[in-house]
JSON list of C-alpha atoms in Angstrom, two decimals:
[
{"chain": "Y", "resi": 1, "resn": "UNK", "atom": "CA", "xyz": [-34.19, -129.11, 106.58]},
{"chain": "Y", "resi": 2, "resn": "UNK", "atom": "CA", "xyz": [-33.63, -125.93, 108.52]},
{"chain": "Y", "resi": 3, "resn": "UNK", "atom": "CA", "xyz": [-36.62, -125.05, 110.63]},
{"chain": "Y", "resi": 4, "resn": "UNK", "atom": "CA", "xyz": [-37.94, -128.59, 110.84]},
{"chain": "Y", "resi": 5, "resn": "UNK", "atom": "CA", "xyz": [-38.74, -129.84, 114.30]},
{"chain": "Y", "resi": 6, "resn": "UNK", "atom": "CA", "xyz": [-36.59, -132.22, 116.29]},
{"chain": "Y", "resi": 7, "resn": "UNK", "atom": "CA", "xyz": [-38.99, -135.03, 115.39]},
{"chain": "Y", "resi": 8, "resn": "UNK", "atom": "CA", "xyz": [-37.81, -135.17, 111.78]},
{"chain": "Y", "resi": 9, "resn": "UNK", "atom": "CA", "xyz": [-34.15, -134.87, 112.72]},
{"chain": "Y", "resi": 10, "resn": "UNK", "atom": "CA", "xyz": [-34.31, -137.71, 115.22]},
{"chain": "Y", "resi": 11, "resn": "UNK", "atom": "CA", "xyz": [-36.15, -139.89, 112.70]},
{"chain": "Y", "resi": 12, "resn": "UNK", "atom": "CA", "xyz": [-33.34, -139.41, 110.20]},
{"chain": "Y", "resi": 13, "resn": "UNK", "atom": "CA", "xyz": [-30.47, -140.42, 112.46]},
{"chain": "Y", "resi": 14, "resn": "UNK", "atom": "CA", "xyz": [-31.64, -142.74, 115.20]},
{"chain": "Y", "resi": 15, "resn": "UNK", "atom": "CA", "xyz": [-32.95, -145.90, 113.62]},
{"chain": "Y", "resi": 16, "resn": "UNK", "atom": "CA", "xyz": [-30.58, -148.87, 113.36]},
{"chain": "Y", "resi": 17, "resn": "UNK", "atom": "CA", "xyz": [-29.31, -149.53, 109.84]},
{"chain": "Y", "resi": 18, "resn": "UNK", "atom": "CA", "xyz": [-28.38, -153.18, 110.18]},
{"chain": "Y", "resi": 19, "resn": "UNK", "atom": "CA", "xyz": [-29.26, -156.15, 112.31]},
{"chain": "Y", "resi": 20, "resn": "UNK", "atom": "CA", "xyz": [-28.11, -159.74, 112.67]},
{"chain": "Y", "resi": 21, "resn": "UNK", "atom": "CA", "xyz": [-30.05, -162.84, 111.74]},
{"chain": "Y", "resi": 22, "resn": "UNK", "atom": "CA", "xyz": [-29.39, -166.48, 112.50]},
{"chain": "Y", "resi": 23, "resn": "UNK", "atom": "CA", "xyz": [-28.46, -168.71, 109.57]},
{"chain": "Y", "resi": 24, "resn": "UNK", "atom": "CA", "xyz": [-27.84, -172.43, 109.70]},
{"chain": "Y", "resi": 25, "resn": "UNK", "atom": "CA", "xyz": [-29.28, -175.70, 110.83]},
{"chain": "Y", "resi": 26, "resn": "UNK", "atom": "CA", "xyz": [-30.20, -176.35, 114.46]},
{"chain": "Y", "resi": 27, "resn": "UNK", "atom": "CA", "xyz": [-26.97, -176.89, 116.34]},
{"chain": "Y", "resi": 28, "resn": "UNK", "atom": "CA", "xyz": [-24.72, -175.00, 113.93]},
{"chain": "Y", "resi": 29, "resn": "UNK", "atom": "CA", "xyz": [-25.91, -171.42, 113.95]},
{"chain": "Y", "resi": 30, "resn": "UNK", "atom": "CA", "xyz": [-24.06, -168.49, 112.45]},
{"chain": "Y", "resi": 31, "resn": "UNK", "atom": "CA", "xyz": [-25.04, -164.83, 112.72]},
{"chain": "Y", "resi": 32, "resn": "UNK", "atom": "CA", "xyz": [-25.18, -162.84, 109.50]},
{"chain": "Y", "resi": 33, "resn": "UNK", "atom": "CA", "xyz": [-25.42, -159.04, 109.20]},
{"chain": "Y", "resi": 34, "resn": "UNK", "atom": "CA", "xyz": [-28.46, -157.88, 107.22]},
{"chain": "Y", "resi": 35, "resn": "UNK", "atom": "CA", "xyz": [-29.90, -154.49, 106.28]},
{"chain": "Y", "resi": 36, "resn": "UNK", "atom": "CA", "xyz": [-33.10, -153.30, 107.97]},
{"chain": "Y", "resi": 37, "resn": "UNK", "atom": "CA", "xyz": [-36.09, -152.07, 105.99]},
{"chain": "Y", "resi": 38, "resn": "UNK", "atom": "CA", "xyz": [-37.10, -148.42, 106.48]},
{"chain": "Y", "resi": 39, "resn": "UNK", "atom": "CA", "xyz": [-40.39, -149.42, 108.15]},
{"chain": "Y", "resi": 40, "resn": "UNK", "atom": "CA", "xyz": [-38.59, -151.58, 110.71]},
{"chain": "Y", "resi": 41, "resn": "UNK", "atom": "CA", "xyz": [-36.14, -148.73, 111.40]},
{"chain": "Y", "resi": 42, "resn": "UNK", "atom": "CA", "xyz": [-39.03, -146.38, 112.19]},
{"chain": "Y", "resi": 43, "resn": "UNK", "atom": "CA", "xyz": [-40.79, -149.00, 114.32]},
{"chain": "Y", "resi": 44, "resn": "UNK", "atom": "CA", "xyz": [-37.63, -149.74, 116.34]},
{"chain": "Y", "resi": 45, "resn": "UNK", "atom": "CA", "xyz": [-36.94, -146.05, 116.78]},
{"chain": "Y", "resi": 46, "resn": "UNK", "atom": "CA", "xyz": [-40.44, -145.36, 118.13]},
{"chain": "Y", "resi": 47, "resn": "UNK", "atom": "CA", "xyz": [-40.15, -148.39, 120.41]},
{"chain": "Y", "resi": 48, "resn": "UNK", "atom": "CA", "xyz": [-36.80, -147.26, 121.82]},
{"chain": "Y", "resi": 49, "resn": "UNK", "atom": "CA", "xyz": [-38.00, -143.67, 122.33]},
{"chain": "Y", "resi": 50, "resn": "UNK", "atom": "CA", "xyz": [-41.08, -144.79, 124.25]},
{"chain": "Y", "resi": 51, "resn": "UNK", "atom": "CA", "xyz": [-39.08, -147.24, 126.38]},
{"chain": "Y", "resi": 52, "resn": "UNK", "atom": "CA", "xyz": [-36.64, -144.47, 127.28]},
{"chain": "Y", "resi": 53, "resn": "UNK", "atom": "CA", "xyz": [-39.45, -142.07, 128.15]},
{"chain": "Y", "resi": 54, "resn": "UNK", "atom": "CA", "xyz": [-41.21, -144.67, 130.27]},
{"chain": "Y", "resi": 55, "resn": "UNK", "atom": "CA", "xyz": [-38.04, -145.60, 132.16]},
{"chain": "Y", "resi": 56, "resn": "UNK", "atom": "CA", "xyz": [-37.19, -141.95, 132.84]},
{"chain": "Y", "resi": 57, "resn": "UNK", "atom": "CA", "xyz": [-40.67, -141.32, 134.28]},
{"chain": "Y", "resi": 58, "resn": "UNK", "atom": "CA", "xyz": [-40.87, -144.51, 136.35]},
{"chain": "Y", "resi": 59, "resn": "UNK", "atom": "CA", "xyz": [-40.79, -143.82, 140.11]},
{"chain": "Y", "resi": 60, "resn": "UNK", "atom": "CA", "xyz": [-39.88, -140.20, 139.35]},
{"chain": "Y", "resi": 61, "resn": "UNK", "atom": "CA", "xyz": [-41.58, -136.82, 139.66]},
{"chain": "Y", "resi": 62, "resn": "UNK", "atom": "CA", "xyz": [-41.04, -136.28, 135.92]},
{"chain": "Y", "resi": 63, "resn": "UNK", "atom": "CA", "xyz": [-44.10, -137.11, 133.78]},
{"chain": "Y", "resi": 64, "resn": "UNK", "atom": "CA", "xyz": [-43.95, -139.42, 130.80]},
{"chain": "Y", "resi": 65, "resn": "UNK", "atom": "CA", "xyz": [-44.61, -136.45, 128.51]},
{"chain": "Y", "resi": 66, "resn": "UNK", "atom": "CA", "xyz": [-41.55, -134.64, 129.86]},
{"chain": "Y", "resi": 67, "resn": "UNK", "atom": "CA", "xyz": [-39.53, -137.81, 129.45]},
{"chain": "Y", "resi": 68, "resn": "UNK", "atom": "CA", "xyz": [-40.67, -138.21, 125.85]},
{"chain": "Y", "resi": 69, "resn": "UNK", "atom": "CA", "xyz": [-39.79, -134.59, 125.14]},
{"chain": "Y", "resi": 70, "resn": "UNK", "atom": "CA", "xyz": [-36.32, -135.08, 126.60]},
{"chain": "Y", "resi": 71, "resn": "UNK", "atom": "CA", "xyz": [-35.86, -138.26, 124.55]},
{"chain": "Y", "resi": 72, "resn": "UNK", "atom": "CA", "xyz": [-36.86, -136.47, 121.32]},
{"chain": "Y", "resi": 73, "resn": "UNK", "atom": "CA", "xyz": [-34.57, -133.52, 121.99]},
{"chain": "Y", "resi": 74, "resn": "UNK", "atom": "CA", "xyz": [-31.61, -135.76, 122.88]},
{"chain": "Y", "resi": 75, "resn": "UNK", "atom": "CA", "xyz": [-32.27, -137.88, 119.79]},
{"chain": "Y", "resi": 76, "resn": "UNK", "atom": "CA", "xyz": [-32.33, -134.80, 117.56]},
{"chain": "Y", "resi": 77, "resn": "UNK", "atom": "CA", "xyz": [-29.03, -133.63, 119.05]},
{"chain": "Y", "resi": 78, "resn": "UNK", "atom": "CA", "xyz": [-27.49, -137.08, 118.68]},
{"chain": "Y", "resi": 79, "resn": "UNK", "atom": "CA", "xyz": [-26.84, -137.16, 122.43]},
{"chain": "Y", "resi": 80, "resn": "UNK", "atom": "CA", "xyz": [-27.05, -140.32, 124.51]},
{"chain": "Y", "resi": 81, "resn": "UNK", "atom": "CA", "xyz": [-27.56, -138.50, 127.82]},
{"chain": "Y", "resi": 82, "resn": "UNK", "atom": "CA", "xyz": [-30.16, -139.85, 130.19]}
]
């Protein structure tokens, strides 16, 4: 893995691994933890990266491309800095 770009590293660590679903009849609802499929993990990760890039560029001098680059680098580092 050495020498791979930050894109691969952030893909490995930043997708959610479990989610909650609603189980029960209407009126009596219980939340149950479930595992997430790998495709949904990748889709959620891309969604969250683009939302973060868009919010960092909104009403700011920073472009969306710079925001996306910052999001990818922070994701590869495991940092939650804005």
